[in-house]
Structures are given as C-alpha cells and as structure tokens.
CSV table of C-alpha atoms and ligand atoms in Angstrom, one decimal:
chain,number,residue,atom,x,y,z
A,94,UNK,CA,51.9,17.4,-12.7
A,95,UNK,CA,51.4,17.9,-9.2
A,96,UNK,CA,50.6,21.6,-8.1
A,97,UNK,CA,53.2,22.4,-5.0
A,98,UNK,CA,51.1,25.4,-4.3
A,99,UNK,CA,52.3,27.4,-1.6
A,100,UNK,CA,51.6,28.0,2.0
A,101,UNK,CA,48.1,28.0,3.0
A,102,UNK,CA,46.7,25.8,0.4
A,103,UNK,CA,43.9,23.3,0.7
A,104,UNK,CA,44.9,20.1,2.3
A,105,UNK,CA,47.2,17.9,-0.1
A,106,UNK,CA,47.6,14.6,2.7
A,107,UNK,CA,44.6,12.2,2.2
A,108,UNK,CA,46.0,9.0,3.0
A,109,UNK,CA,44.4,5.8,1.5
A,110,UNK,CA,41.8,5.5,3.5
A,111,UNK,CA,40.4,9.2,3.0
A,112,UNK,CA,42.1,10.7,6.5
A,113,UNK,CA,43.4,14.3,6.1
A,114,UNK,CA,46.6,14.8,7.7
A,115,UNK,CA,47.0,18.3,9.1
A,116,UNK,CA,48.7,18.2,12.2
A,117,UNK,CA,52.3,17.2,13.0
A,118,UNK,CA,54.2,17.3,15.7
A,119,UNK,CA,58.0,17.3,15.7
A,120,UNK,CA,60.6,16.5,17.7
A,121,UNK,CA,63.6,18.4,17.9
A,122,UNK,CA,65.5,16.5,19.9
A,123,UNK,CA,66.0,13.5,21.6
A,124,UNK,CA,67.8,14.8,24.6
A,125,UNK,CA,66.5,15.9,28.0
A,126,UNK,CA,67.2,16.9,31.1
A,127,UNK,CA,64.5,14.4,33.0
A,128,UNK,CA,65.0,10.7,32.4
A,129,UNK,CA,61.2,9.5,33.1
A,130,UNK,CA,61.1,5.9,34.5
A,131,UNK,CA,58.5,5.3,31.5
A,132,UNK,CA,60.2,7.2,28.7
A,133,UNK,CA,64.1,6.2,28.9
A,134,UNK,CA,66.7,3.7,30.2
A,135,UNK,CA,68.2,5.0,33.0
A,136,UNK,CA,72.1,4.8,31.2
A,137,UNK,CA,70.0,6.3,27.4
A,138,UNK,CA,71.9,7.1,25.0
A,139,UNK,CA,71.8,9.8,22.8
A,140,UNK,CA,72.3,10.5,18.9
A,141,UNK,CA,75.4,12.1,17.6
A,142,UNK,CA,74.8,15.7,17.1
A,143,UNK,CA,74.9,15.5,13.2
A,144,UNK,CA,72.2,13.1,12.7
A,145,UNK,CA,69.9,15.2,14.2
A,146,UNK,CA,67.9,17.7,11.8
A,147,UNK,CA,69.3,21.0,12.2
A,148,UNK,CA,67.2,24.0,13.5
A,149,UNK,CA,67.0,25.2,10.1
A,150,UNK,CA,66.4,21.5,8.8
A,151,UNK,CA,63.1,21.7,11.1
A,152,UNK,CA,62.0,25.2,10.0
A,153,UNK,CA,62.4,24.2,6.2
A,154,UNK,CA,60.4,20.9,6.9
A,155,UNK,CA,57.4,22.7,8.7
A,156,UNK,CA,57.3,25.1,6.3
A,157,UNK,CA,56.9,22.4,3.7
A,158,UNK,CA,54.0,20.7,5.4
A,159,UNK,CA,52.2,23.5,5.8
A,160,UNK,CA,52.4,24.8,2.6
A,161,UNK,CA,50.6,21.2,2.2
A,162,UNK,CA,47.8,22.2,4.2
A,163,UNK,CA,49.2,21.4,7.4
A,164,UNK,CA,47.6,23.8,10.3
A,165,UNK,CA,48.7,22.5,13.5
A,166,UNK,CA,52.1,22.2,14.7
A,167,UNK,CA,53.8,21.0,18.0
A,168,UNK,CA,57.1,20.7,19.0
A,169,UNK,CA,58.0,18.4,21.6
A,170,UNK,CA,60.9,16.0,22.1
A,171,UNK,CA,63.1,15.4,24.2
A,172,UNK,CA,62.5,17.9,26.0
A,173,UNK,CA,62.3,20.7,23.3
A,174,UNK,CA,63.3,23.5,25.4
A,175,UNK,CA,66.8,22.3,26.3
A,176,UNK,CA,67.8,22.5,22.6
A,177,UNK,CA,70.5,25.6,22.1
A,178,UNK,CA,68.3,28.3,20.5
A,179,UNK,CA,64.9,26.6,20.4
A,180,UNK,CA,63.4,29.5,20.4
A,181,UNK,CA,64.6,30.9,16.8
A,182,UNK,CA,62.9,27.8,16.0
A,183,UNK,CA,59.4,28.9,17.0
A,184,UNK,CA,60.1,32.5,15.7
A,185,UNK,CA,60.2,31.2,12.3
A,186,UNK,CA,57.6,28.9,12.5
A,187,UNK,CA,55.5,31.3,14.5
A,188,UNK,CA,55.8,33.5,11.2
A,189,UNK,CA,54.3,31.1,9.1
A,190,UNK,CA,50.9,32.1,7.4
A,191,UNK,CA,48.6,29.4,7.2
A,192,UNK,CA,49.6,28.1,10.6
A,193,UNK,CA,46.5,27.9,13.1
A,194,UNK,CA,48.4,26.1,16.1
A,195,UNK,CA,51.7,26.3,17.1
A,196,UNK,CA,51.6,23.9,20.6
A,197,UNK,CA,54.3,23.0,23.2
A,198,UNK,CA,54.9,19.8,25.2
A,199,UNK,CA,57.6,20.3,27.6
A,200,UNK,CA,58.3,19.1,31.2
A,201,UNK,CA,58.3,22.8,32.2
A,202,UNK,CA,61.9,22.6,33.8
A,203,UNK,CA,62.8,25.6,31.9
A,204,UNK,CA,59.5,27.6,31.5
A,205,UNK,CA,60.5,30.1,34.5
A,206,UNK,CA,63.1,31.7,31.7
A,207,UNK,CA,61.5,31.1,28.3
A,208,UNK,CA,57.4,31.0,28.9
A,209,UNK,CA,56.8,34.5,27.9
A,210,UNK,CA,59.4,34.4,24.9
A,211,UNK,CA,57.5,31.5,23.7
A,212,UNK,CA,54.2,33.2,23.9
A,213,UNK,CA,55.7,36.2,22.2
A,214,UNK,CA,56.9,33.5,19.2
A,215,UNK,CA,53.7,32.8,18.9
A,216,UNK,CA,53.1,29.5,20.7
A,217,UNK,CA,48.8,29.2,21.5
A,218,UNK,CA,48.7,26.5,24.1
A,219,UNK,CA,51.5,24.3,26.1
A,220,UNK,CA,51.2,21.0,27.4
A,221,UNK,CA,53.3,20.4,30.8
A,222,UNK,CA,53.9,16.8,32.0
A,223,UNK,CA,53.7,16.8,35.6
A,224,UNK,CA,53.3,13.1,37.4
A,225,UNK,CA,53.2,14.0,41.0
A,226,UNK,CA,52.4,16.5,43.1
A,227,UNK,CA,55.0,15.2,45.8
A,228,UNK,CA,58.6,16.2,45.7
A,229,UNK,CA,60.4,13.5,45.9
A,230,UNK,CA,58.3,11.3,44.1
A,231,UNK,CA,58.4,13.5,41.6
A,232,UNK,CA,62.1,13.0,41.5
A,233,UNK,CA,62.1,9.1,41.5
A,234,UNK,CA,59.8,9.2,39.3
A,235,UNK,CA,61.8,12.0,36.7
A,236,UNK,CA,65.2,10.6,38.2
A,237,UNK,CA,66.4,14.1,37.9
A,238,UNK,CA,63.7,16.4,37.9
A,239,UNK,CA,62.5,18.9,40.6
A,240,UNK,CA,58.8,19.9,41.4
A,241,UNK,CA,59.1,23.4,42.4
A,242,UNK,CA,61.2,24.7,39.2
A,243,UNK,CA,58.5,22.9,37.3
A,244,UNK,CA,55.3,24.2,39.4
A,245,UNK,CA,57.1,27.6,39.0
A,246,UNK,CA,57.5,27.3,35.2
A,247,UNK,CA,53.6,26.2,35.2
A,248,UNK,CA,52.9,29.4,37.3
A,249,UNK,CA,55.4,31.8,34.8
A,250,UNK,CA,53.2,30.0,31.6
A,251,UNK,CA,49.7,31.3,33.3
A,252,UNK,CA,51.0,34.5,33.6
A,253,UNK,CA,52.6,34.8,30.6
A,254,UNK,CA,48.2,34.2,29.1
A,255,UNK,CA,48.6,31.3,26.8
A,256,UNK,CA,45.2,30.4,24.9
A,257,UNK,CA,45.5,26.5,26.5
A,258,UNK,CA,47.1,24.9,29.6
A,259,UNK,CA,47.3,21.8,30.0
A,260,UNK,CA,48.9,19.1,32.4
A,261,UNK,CA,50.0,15.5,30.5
A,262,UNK,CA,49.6,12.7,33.7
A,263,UNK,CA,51.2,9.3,33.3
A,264,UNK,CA,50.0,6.9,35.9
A,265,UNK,CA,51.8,4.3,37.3
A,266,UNK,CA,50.6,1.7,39.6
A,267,UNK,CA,52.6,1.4,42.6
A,268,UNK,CA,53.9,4.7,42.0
A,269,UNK,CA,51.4,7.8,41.5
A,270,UNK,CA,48.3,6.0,40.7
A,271,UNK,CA,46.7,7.3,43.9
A,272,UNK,CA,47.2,10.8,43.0
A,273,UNK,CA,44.9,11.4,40.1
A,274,UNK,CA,42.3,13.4,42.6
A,275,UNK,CA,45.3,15.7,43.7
A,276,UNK,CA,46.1,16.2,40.2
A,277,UNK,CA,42.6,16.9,39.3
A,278,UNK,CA,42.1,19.1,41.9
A,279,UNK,CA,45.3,20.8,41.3
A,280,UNK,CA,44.4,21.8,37.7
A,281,UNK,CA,41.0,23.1,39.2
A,282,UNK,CA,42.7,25.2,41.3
A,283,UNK,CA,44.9,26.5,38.7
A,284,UNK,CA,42.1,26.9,36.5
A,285,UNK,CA,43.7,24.5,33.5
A,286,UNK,CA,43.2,21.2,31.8
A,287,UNK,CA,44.5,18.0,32.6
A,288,UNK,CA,45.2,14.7,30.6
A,289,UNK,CA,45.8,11.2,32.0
A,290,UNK,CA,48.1,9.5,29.1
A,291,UNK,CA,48.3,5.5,29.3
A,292,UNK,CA,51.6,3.9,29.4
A,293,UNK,CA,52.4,2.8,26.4
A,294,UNK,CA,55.1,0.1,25.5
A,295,UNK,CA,57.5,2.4,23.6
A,296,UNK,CA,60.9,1.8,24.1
A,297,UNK,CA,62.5,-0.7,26.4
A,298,UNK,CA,62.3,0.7,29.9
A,299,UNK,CA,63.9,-0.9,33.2
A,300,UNK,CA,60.3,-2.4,34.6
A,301,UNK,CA,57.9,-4.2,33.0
A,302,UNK,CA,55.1,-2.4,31.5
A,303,UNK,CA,52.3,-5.0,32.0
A,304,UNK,CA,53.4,-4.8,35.8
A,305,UNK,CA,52.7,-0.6,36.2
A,306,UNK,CA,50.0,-0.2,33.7
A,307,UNK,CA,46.5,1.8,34.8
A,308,UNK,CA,43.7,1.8,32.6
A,309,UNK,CA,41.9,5.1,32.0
A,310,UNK,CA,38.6,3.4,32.5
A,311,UNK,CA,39.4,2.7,36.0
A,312,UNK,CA,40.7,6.3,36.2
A,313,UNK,CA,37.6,7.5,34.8
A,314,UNK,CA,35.6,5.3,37.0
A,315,UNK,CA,37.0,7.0,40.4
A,316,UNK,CA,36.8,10.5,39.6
A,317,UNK,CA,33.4,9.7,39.1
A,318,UNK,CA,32.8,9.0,42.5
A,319,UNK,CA,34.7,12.6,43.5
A,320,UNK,CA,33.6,14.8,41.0
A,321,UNK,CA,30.4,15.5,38.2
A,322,UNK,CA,31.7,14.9,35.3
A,323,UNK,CA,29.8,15.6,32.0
A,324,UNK,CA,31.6,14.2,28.8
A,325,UNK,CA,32.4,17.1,26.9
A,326,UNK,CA,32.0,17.3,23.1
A,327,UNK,CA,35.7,18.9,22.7
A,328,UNK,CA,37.9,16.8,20.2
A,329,UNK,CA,41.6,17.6,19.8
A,330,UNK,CA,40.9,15.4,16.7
A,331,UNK,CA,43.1,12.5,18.4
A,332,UNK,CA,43.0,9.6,21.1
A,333,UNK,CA,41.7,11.9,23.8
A,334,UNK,CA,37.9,12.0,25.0
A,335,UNK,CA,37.3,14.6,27.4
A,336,UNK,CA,35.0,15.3,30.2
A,337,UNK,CA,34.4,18.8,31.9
A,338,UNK,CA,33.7,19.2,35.4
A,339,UNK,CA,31.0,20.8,36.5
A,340,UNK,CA,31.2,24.2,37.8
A,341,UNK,CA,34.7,24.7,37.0
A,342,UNK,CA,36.5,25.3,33.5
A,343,UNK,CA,38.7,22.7,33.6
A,344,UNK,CA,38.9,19.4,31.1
A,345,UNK,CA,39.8,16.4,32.0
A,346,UNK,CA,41.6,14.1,29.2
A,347,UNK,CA,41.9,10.6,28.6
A,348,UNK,CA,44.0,9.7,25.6
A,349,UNK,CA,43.7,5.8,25.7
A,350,UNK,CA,46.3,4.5,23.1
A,351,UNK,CA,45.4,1.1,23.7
A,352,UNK,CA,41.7,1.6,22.8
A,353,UNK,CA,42.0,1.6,18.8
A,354,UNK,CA,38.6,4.0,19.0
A,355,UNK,CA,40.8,7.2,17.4
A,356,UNK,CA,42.4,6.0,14.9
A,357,UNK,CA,40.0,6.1,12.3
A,358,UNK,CA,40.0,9.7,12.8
A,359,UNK,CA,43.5,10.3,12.8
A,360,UNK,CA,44.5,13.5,11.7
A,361,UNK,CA,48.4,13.3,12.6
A,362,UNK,CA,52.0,12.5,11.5
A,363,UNK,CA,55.0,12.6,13.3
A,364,UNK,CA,58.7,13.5,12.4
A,365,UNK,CA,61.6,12.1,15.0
A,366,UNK,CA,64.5,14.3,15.5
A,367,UNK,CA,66.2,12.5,12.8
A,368,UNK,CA,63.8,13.5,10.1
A,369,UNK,CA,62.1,10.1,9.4
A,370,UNK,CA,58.0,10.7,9.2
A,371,UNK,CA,56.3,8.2,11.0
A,372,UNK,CA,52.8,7.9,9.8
A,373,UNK,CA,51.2,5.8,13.1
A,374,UNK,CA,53.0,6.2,16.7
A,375,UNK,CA,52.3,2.8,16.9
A,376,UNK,CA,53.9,1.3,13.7
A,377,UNK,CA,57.2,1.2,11.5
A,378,UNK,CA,55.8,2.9,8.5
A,379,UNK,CA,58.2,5.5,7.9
A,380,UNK,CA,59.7,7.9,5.1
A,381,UNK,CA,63.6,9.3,5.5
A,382,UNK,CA,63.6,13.0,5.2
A,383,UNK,CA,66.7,13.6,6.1
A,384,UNK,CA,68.6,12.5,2.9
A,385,UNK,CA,66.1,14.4,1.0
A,386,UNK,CA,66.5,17.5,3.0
A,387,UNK,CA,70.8,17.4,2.8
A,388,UNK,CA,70.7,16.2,-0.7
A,389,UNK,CA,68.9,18.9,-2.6
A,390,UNK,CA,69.3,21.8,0.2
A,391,UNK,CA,67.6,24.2,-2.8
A,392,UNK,CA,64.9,22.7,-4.0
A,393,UNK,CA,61.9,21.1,-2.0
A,394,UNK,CA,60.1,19.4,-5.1
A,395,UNK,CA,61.9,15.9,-3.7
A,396,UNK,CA,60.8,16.1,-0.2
A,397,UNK,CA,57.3,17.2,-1.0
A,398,UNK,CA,56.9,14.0,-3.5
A,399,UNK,CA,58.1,11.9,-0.8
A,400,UNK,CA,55.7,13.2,1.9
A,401,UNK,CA,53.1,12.7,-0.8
A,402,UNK,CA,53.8,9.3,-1.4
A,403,UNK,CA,53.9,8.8,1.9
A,404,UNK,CA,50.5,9.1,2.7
A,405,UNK,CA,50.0,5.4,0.7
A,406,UNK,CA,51.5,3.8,4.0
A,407,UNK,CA,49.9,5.0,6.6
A,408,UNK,CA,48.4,2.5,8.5
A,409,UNK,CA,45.0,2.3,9.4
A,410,UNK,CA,45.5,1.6,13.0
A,411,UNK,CA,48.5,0.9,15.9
A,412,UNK,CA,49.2,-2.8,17.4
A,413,UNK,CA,50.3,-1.8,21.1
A,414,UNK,CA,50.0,-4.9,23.5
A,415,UNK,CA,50.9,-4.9,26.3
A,416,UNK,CA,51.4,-8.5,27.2
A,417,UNK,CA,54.3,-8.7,24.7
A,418,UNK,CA,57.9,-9.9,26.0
A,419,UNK,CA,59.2,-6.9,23.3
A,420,UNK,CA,58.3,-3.3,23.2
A,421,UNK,CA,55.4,-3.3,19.9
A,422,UNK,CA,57.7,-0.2,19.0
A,423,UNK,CA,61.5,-0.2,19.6
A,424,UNK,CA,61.9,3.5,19.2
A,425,UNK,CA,61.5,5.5,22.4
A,426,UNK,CA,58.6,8.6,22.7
A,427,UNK,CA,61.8,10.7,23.2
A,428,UNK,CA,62.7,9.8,19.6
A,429,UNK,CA,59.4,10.0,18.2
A,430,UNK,CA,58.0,12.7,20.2
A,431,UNK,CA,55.2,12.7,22.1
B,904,LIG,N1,59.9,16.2,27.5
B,904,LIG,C1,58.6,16.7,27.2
B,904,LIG,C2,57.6,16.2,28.2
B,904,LIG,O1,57.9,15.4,29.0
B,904,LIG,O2,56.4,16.7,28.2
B,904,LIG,C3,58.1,16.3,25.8
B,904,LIG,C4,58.4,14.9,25.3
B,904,LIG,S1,57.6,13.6,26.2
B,904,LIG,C5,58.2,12.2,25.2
B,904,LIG,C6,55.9,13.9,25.7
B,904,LIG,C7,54.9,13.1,26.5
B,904,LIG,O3,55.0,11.8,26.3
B,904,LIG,C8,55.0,13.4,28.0
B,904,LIG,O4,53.7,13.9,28.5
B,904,LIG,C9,55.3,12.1,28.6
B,904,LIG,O5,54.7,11.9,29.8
B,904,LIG,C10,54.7,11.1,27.6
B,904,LIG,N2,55.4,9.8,27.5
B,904,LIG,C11,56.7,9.5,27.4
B,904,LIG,N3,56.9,8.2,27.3
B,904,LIG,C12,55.7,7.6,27.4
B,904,LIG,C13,55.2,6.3,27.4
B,904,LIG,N4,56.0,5.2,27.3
B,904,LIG,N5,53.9,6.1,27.5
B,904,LIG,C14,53.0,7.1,27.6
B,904,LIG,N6,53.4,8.4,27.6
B,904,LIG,C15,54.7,8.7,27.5
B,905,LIG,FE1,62.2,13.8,29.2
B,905,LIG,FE2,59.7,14.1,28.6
B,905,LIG,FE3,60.8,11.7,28.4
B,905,LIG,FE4,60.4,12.7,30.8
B,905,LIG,S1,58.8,12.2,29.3
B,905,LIG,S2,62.3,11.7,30.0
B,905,LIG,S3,60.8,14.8,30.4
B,905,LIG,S4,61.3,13.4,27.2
C-alpha cells in the first residue's frame, strides 16, 4: 500500500516522464476587482458562490500536497486579495511545516491595507502586475483599476520587507508596448524585479490576440540597446529566463509561454478555484477535487490517490498558437490562476 506519510515527506509527484511536481499555485477565486483587456470579457461572468472551494476547502487541499512533498505555494486568482477573509487563508497555510514558499500574485489594489498582515502570515515574496506607468492607460488597460492605489500598495509591500518583489508586465502592442524601459527603469528605482509575461490565448477576450501580441525576444532585443544586461543563472524552476542588470539588483524576467523551452523542466500544477488540478496551463488534462474533497470531508486517503494518479496525465508540453481562430484553452487565467 501506498505510504501517505505526512507533512514534510520526500517528494511523492513524479509524473511519467520523471518531473517532480512541488510547486502549486492556487486560485482562490475567480473574481476581481480589475477586468484586464487580456484576462476577461468585459461583461465576465462569475461562478456561483458554492462551486467555489471554500477557504477551508483550500487550506485542507494545500495541506494535502504538501504533506506530498509539495514546498512552494502561491495563491493568486482572481485577484486573491478581494476574497472575504483571505487572509485566514494564508495564516493556516503560513503554519504549515514543510512549506518553503508561500508567494503572492495580486494586482496590488488592496496591498495599502493588507501588505504587512500578509508578511506577518508568512508570505516570502509577492508578485504585482503593473502594465503601465501612465494613469489612464493604466485604467483602459485594467477598465477599472487605478495606478496610484496600486503604486501605493507596491510602496506599503517594500516597507512592510518581503524577501522578493517583483512586477508581472503584459505587453500589448498598440497599447503599452513602448513602455517596457519605463518599467524597467521603474523597478530599478524601486530596487525590485520585473517580469515581462507574453500574452497568451487563454480565454476568449474582446480583441484578437494575434493582433496585440509582443514577443519577448524583441523585448529582450531593445533593452539591450538601453541597458547591460548579463543573463543571470537564477531559475524559478519555470518559463522564465532571467537577466540582471548590471550595477543594480534588479532582474529582469522573461517567461515566454510560447517557447516550449520550460516545459521539460516543469515543476508545477495548478488548482482553479473550483478544485479541478490542471497538470499543464496550456492543456485539458485535469482531475476534480472538489467531489472528492465534499464527499469524504474526514478522510483524505481519496483525494491523495487521485492526486497520485494524476500525475500519469500530465502532459509533456502546452499547444498555445496563436494563429488559431479559438482560444488553445477556453478557460480564462482568472480561473486557472496565474
Ligand atoms: N489578479 C492578480 C494579478 O493580476 O496579478 C492575480 C491573477 S492574474 C490572472 C495573474 C497574472 O496573469 C497577472 O500577472 C496577469 O497579468 C497575467 N495574465 C492574465 N491573463 C493573461 C493572459 N491571457 N496572458 C498572459 N498573462 C496573463
Ligand atoms: Fe484581475 Fe489579475 Fe485578471 Fe487583471 S489579470 S483582470 S487583475 S485577475
């Protein structure tokens, strides 16, 4: 039989192709306050209360993978911190003993009140998604958000001495692709890291994707001519490659989805608000917790085989394209988290 042991074990996800699995990052929700012109429709729509996992649900299922050797976790969403007492949520898991990482993505709107409670939970590093620099395209581009409570929650988060900061940058051309010096220089200034994330075709959105995309390459290839870069041998373990720049501390990221580079090394699962485990961002391999976790509320030997078995499906790499009419992926990244 199977050992369950308990938290901190050895790793106990090797998927078929020898991959450990020992990261995951949850969402907890699939609302937000933002409605990104990349992420979401403009008119979304958003899950019933009850078939999202419960606060509870989401402690009991991280607690579960990490007692499989799981040592990373981040929560993300949605937009995590809009969730009615989130922060019990990173309490418990903050608790957990085994756990190396407990990591944040959030779009910062609501850092200004909760950035020192989360470091006090126990969160290591955040990740803030910040487009533009510029007010009001800030707005179009959020549709709702505003730049100044967000630079102001970025501000609270570096006083309140996280181990990590780090800005996520979507690019869009026609829209902010000629701000990714500013944003460089910004994160300099700041004394943080930065990542520029692809577009990728999750989701159907109201423009079409092939129309906005910028490649990292050409990204790459005009901070170049601003900055030394020197490629840095720091490896989150997934589809990032970093560079540092010289004479500063700050990392600059470049997590190319469509380059199919990092998924041999991929370390990571994810787990959508509505408890289904999705083994590749990028693919429909999936295993229902959910059931599991309402159905035998007492005992976790059910859920663990499941993740278990689950491993035997994960794929060995994504199928984004771009030029496709349809989304590769009809979820959205505010169901699967990102
Ligand atoms: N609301 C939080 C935020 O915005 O950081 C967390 C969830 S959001 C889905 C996580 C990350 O996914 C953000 O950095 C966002 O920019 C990115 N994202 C969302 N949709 C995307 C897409 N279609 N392509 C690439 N990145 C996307
Ligand atoms: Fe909300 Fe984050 Fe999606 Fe923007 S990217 S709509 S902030 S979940």
């Amino acid at each position: 039989m199977t050992d369950f042991r308990p938290q901190n074990s050895t790793p106990q996800l090797i998927d078929q192709l020898g991959r450990t699995v020992d990261y995951i990052r949850l969402s907890i929700t699939d609302r937000c306050d933002f409605r990104c012109v990349y992420c979401m429709a403009e008119d979304m729509m958003f899950l019933p209360r009850d078939e999202v996992l419960s606060l509870e649900e989401c402690a009991r299922l991280v607690k579960v993978f990490v007692g499989l050797g799981v040592n990373k976790v981040r929560i993300t969403g949605g937009e995590p911190l809009v969730r009615k007492n989130a922060m019990w949520l990173f309490e418990e898991i903050g608790r957990l003993q085994g756990l190396k990482e407990l990591v944040l993505t959030t779009n910062g709107s609501q850092l200004v009140q909760q950035a020192v409670a989360l470091k006090n939970a126990g969160v290591n590093r955040i990740n803030i998604s910040i487009d533009s620099l510029k007010a009001e395209r800030f707005k179009k581009i959020t549709r709702t958000g505003d730049l100044n409570k967000v630079l102001a929650g970025l501000q609270a988060s570096i006083d309140a001495g996280f181990a990590g900061i780090k800005i996520n940058s979507v690019l869009m051309r026609g829209s902010n692709d000629d701000e990714a010096a500013d944003l460089v220089q910004f994160a300099i200034d700041k004394k943080i890291d930065i990542s520029f994330i692809e577009e990728m075709p999750l989701g159907e959105v109201d423009h079409a994707r092939v129309s906005t995309f910028v490649s990292n390459a050409d990204t790459l290839k005009l901070l170049h001519n601003q900055y030394s870069l020197l490629p840095s041998t720091h490896n989150s373990g997934g589809p990032a490659r970093y560079w540092q720049v010289a004479d500063t501390s700050t990392k600059i990221g470049f997590i190319s989805p469509h380059s199919h580079n990092f998924c041999e090394s991929c370390n990571r699962v994810r787990i959508t608000c509505k408890g289904e485990l999705f083994l590749c961002l990028g693919q429909d391999n999936k295993a229902d917790l959910m059931p599991l976790l309402r159905e035998y509320p007492n005992d976790d030997a059910p859920l663990i085989a499941a993740i278990l078995d689950s491993m035997r499906v994960k794929p060995k790499g994504h199928d984004f394209d771009l030029r496709r009419a349809r989304p590769a992926v009809v979820r959205f990244m505010s169901h699967t988290g990102g």
